[in-house]
Tab-separated table of C-alpha atoms in Angstrom:
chain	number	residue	atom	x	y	z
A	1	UNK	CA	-15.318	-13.932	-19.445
A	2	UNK	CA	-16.904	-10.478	-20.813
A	3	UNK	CA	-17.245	-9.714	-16.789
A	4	UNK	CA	-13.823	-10.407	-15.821
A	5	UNK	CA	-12.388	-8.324	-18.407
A	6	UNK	CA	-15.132	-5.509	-17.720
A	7	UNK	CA	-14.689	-5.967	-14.150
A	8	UNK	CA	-10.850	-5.698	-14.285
A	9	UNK	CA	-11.219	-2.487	-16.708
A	10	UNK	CA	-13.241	-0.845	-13.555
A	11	UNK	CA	-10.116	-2.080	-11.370
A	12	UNK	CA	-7.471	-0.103	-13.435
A	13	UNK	CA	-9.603	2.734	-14.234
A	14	UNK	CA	-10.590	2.911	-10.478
A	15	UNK	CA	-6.833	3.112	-9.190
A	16	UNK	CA	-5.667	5.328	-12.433
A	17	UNK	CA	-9.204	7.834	-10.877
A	18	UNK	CA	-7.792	7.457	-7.135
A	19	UNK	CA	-3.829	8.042	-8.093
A	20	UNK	CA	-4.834	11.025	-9.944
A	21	UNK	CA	-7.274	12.471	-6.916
A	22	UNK	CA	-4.624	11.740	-4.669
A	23	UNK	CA	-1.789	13.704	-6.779
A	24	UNK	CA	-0.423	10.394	-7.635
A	25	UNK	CA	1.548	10.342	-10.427
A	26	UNK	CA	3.218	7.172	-13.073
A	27	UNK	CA	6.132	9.290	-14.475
A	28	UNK	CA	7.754	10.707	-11.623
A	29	UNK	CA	9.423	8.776	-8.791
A	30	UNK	CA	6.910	9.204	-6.203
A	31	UNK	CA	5.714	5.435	-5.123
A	32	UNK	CA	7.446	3.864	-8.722
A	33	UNK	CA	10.600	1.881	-8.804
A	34	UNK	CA	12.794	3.414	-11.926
A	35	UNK	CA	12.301	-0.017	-13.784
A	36	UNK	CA	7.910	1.406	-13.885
A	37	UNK	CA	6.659	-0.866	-11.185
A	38	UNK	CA	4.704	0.362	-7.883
A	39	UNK	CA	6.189	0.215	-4.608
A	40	UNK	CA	3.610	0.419	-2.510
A	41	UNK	CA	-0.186	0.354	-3.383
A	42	UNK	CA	-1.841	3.934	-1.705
A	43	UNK	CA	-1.440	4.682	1.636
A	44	UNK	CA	0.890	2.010	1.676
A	45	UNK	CA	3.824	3.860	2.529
A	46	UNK	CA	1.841	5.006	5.707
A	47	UNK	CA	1.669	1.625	7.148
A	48	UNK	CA	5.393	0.496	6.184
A	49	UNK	CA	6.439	3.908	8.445
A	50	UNK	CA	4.148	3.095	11.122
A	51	UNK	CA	5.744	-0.297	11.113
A	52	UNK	CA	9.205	0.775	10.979
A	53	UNK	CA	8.496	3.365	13.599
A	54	UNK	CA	6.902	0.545	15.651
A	55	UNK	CA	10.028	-1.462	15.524
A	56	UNK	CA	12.530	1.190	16.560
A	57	UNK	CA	11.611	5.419	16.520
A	58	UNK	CA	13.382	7.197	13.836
A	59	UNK	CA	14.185	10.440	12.292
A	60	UNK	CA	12.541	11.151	8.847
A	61	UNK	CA	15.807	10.488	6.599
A	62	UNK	CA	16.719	7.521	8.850
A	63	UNK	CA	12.952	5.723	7.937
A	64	UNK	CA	14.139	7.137	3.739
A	65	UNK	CA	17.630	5.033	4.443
A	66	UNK	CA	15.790	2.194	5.834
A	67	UNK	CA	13.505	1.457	3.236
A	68	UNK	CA	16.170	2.153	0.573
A	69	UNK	CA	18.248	-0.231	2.686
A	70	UNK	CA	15.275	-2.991	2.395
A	71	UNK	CA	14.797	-2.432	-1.129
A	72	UNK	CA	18.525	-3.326	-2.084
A	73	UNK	CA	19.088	0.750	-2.994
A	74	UNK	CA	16.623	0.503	-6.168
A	75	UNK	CA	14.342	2.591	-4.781
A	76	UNK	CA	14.565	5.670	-2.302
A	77	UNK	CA	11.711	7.652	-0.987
A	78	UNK	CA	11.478	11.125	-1.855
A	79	UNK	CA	10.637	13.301	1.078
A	80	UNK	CA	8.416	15.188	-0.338
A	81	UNK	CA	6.252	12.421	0.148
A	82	UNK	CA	7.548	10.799	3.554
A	83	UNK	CA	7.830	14.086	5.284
A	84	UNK	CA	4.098	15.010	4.452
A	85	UNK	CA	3.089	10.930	5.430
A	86	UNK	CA	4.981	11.272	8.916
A	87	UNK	CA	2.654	14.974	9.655
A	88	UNK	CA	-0.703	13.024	8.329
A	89	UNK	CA	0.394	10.510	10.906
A	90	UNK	CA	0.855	12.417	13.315
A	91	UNK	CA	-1.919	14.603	12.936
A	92	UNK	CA	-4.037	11.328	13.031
A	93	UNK	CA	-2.140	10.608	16.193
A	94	UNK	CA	-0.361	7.747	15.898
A	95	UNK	CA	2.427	9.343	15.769
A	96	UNK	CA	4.468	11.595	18.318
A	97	UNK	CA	7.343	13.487	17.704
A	98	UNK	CA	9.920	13.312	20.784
A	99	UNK	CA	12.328	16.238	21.583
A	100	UNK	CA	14.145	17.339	18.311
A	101	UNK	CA	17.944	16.891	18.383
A	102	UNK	CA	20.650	19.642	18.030
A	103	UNK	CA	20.313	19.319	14.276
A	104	UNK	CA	16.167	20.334	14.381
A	105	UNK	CA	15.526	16.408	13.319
A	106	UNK	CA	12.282	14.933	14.690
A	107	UNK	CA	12.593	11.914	16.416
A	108	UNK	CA	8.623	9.679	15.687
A	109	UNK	CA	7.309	7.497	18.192
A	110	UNK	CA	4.488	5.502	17.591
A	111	UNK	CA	1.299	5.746	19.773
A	112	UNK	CA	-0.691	3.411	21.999
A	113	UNK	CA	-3.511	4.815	18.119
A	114	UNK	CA	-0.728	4.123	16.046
A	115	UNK	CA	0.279	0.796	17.243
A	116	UNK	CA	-3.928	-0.258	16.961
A	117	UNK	CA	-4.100	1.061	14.151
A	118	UNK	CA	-1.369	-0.945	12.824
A	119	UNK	CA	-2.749	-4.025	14.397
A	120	UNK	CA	-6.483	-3.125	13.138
A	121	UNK	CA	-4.753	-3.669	9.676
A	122	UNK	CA	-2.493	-6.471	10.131
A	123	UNK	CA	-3.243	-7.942	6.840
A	124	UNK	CA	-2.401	-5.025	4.956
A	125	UNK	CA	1.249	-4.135	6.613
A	126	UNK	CA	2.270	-7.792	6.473
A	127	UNK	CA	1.668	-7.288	2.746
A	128	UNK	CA	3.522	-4.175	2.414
A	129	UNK	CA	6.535	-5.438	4.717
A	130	UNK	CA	6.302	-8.762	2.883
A	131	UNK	CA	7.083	-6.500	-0.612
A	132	UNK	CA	9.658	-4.797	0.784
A	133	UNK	CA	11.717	-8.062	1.567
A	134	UNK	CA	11.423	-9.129	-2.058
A	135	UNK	CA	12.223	-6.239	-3.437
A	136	UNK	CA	11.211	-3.857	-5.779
A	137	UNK	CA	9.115	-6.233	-8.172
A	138	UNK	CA	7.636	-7.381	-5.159
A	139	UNK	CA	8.213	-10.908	-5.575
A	140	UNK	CA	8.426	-13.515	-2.572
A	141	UNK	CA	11.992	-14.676	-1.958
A	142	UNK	CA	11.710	-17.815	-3.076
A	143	UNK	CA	10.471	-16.805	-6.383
A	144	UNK	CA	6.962	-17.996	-5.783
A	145	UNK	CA	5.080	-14.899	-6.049
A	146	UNK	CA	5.560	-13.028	-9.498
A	147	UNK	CA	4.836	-9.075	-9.194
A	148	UNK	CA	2.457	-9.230	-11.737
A	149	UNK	CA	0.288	-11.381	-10.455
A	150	UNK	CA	1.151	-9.413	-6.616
A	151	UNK	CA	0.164	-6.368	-8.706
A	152	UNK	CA	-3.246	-7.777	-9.997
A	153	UNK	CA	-4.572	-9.420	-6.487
A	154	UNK	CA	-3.681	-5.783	-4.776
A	155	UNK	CA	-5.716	-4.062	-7.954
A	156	UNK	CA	-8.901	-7.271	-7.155
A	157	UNK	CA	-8.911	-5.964	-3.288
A	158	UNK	CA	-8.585	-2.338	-3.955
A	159	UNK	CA	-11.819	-3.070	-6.610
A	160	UNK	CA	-13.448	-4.792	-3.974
A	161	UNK	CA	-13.288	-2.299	-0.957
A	162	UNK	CA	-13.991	0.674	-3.140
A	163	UNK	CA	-17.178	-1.203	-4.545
A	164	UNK	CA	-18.144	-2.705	-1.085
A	165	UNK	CA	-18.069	0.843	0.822
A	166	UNK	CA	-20.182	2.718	-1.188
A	167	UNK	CA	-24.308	2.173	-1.023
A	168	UNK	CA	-25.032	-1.667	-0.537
A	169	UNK	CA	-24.909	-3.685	-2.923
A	170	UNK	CA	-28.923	-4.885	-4.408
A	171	UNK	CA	-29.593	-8.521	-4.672
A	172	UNK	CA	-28.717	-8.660	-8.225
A	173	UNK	CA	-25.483	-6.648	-7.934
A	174	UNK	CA	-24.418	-8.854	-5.538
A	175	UNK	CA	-25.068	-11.804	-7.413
A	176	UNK	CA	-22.975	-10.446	-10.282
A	177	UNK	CA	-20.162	-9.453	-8.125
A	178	UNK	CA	-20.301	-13.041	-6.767
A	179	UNK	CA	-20.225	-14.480	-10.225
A	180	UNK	CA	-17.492	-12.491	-11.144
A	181	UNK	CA	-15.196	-13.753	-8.368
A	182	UNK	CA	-16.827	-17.251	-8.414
A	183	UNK	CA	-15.815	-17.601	-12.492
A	184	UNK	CA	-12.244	-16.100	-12.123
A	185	UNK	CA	-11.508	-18.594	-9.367
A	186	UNK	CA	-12.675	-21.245	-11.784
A	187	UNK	CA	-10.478	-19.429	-14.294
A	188	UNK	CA	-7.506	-19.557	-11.982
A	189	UNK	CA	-8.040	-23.218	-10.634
A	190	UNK	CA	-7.340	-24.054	-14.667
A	191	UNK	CA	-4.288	-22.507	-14.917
């Protein structure tokens, strides 16, 4: 038990360290629904435009209605953070803007990069479009999926991936990792 709970400290403490690198911020609007909750985990606004873009090409404010739309009007993108998401994309190419209209909008198109890209990381934009059906607490539908326990698997993976890309794991680390998933399965399977 004494893992788990050091093991999820590391989790929060490791997405508090990577919000706060990445200019993140708990207090303002940004990726936060007014009622506290996240949105979208980082970078996961990147992958709900992509997808949007995917499904139909859009102007900037059109892809801020859209999501607002989705989200039942609790929660609106700022563009100070979808503008600057749509010119990373871009940059990356998997975006391309077409011809601006009269009005100076840019119209994104997603690219033969952007649409592998997307694919590449299926798992993660079904999760992300999966949130945005249920809502701003991120809860399935049906009810069957609370957002705090959406909240905590998203912190587990983050944890994971940041652990598993830096230097390799040693034998013993990775038997500790292992225990520490192994005995909050058991944990879970009690519940």
């Amino acid at each position: 038990m004494r893992h788990l709970k050091g093991f999820l400290c590391s989790i929060r403490r490791a997405d508090h360290d990577h919000d706060q690198e990445s200019g993140g911020n708990h207090h303002g609007r940004g990726m936060h629904s007014p009622r506290g909750g996240r949105i979208f985990s980082h970078g996961g606004l990147r992958f709900v435009l992509l997808k949007l873009i995917s499904d139909k090409p859009s102007h900037g404010y059109e892809l801020i209605k859209l999501i607002e739309d989705r989200l039942g009007g609790s929660y609106s993108p700022s563009p100070g953070t979808v503008y600057p998401t749509l010119t990373l994309l871009e940059e990356q190419d998997y975006l391309r803007v077409e011809e601006a209209d009269l009005g100076g909008r840019k119209r994104y198109c997603i690219t033969e990069a952007g649409l592998a890209f997307l694919d590449e990381n299926r798992v993660i934009v079904d999760a992300m479009m999966a949130r945005m059906q249920g809502g701003v607490d991120g809860a399935d539908p049906r009810g069957t999926r609370p957002p705090q326990v959406m909240r905590a698997v998203e912190n587990l993976k983050l944890a994971m991936r940041m652990r598993l890309s830096r230097e390799a794991l040693t034998p013993e680390q990775a038997n500790a990792f292992a225990a520490v998933l192994d005995h909050a399965a058991q944990q879970l399977e009690q519940i």
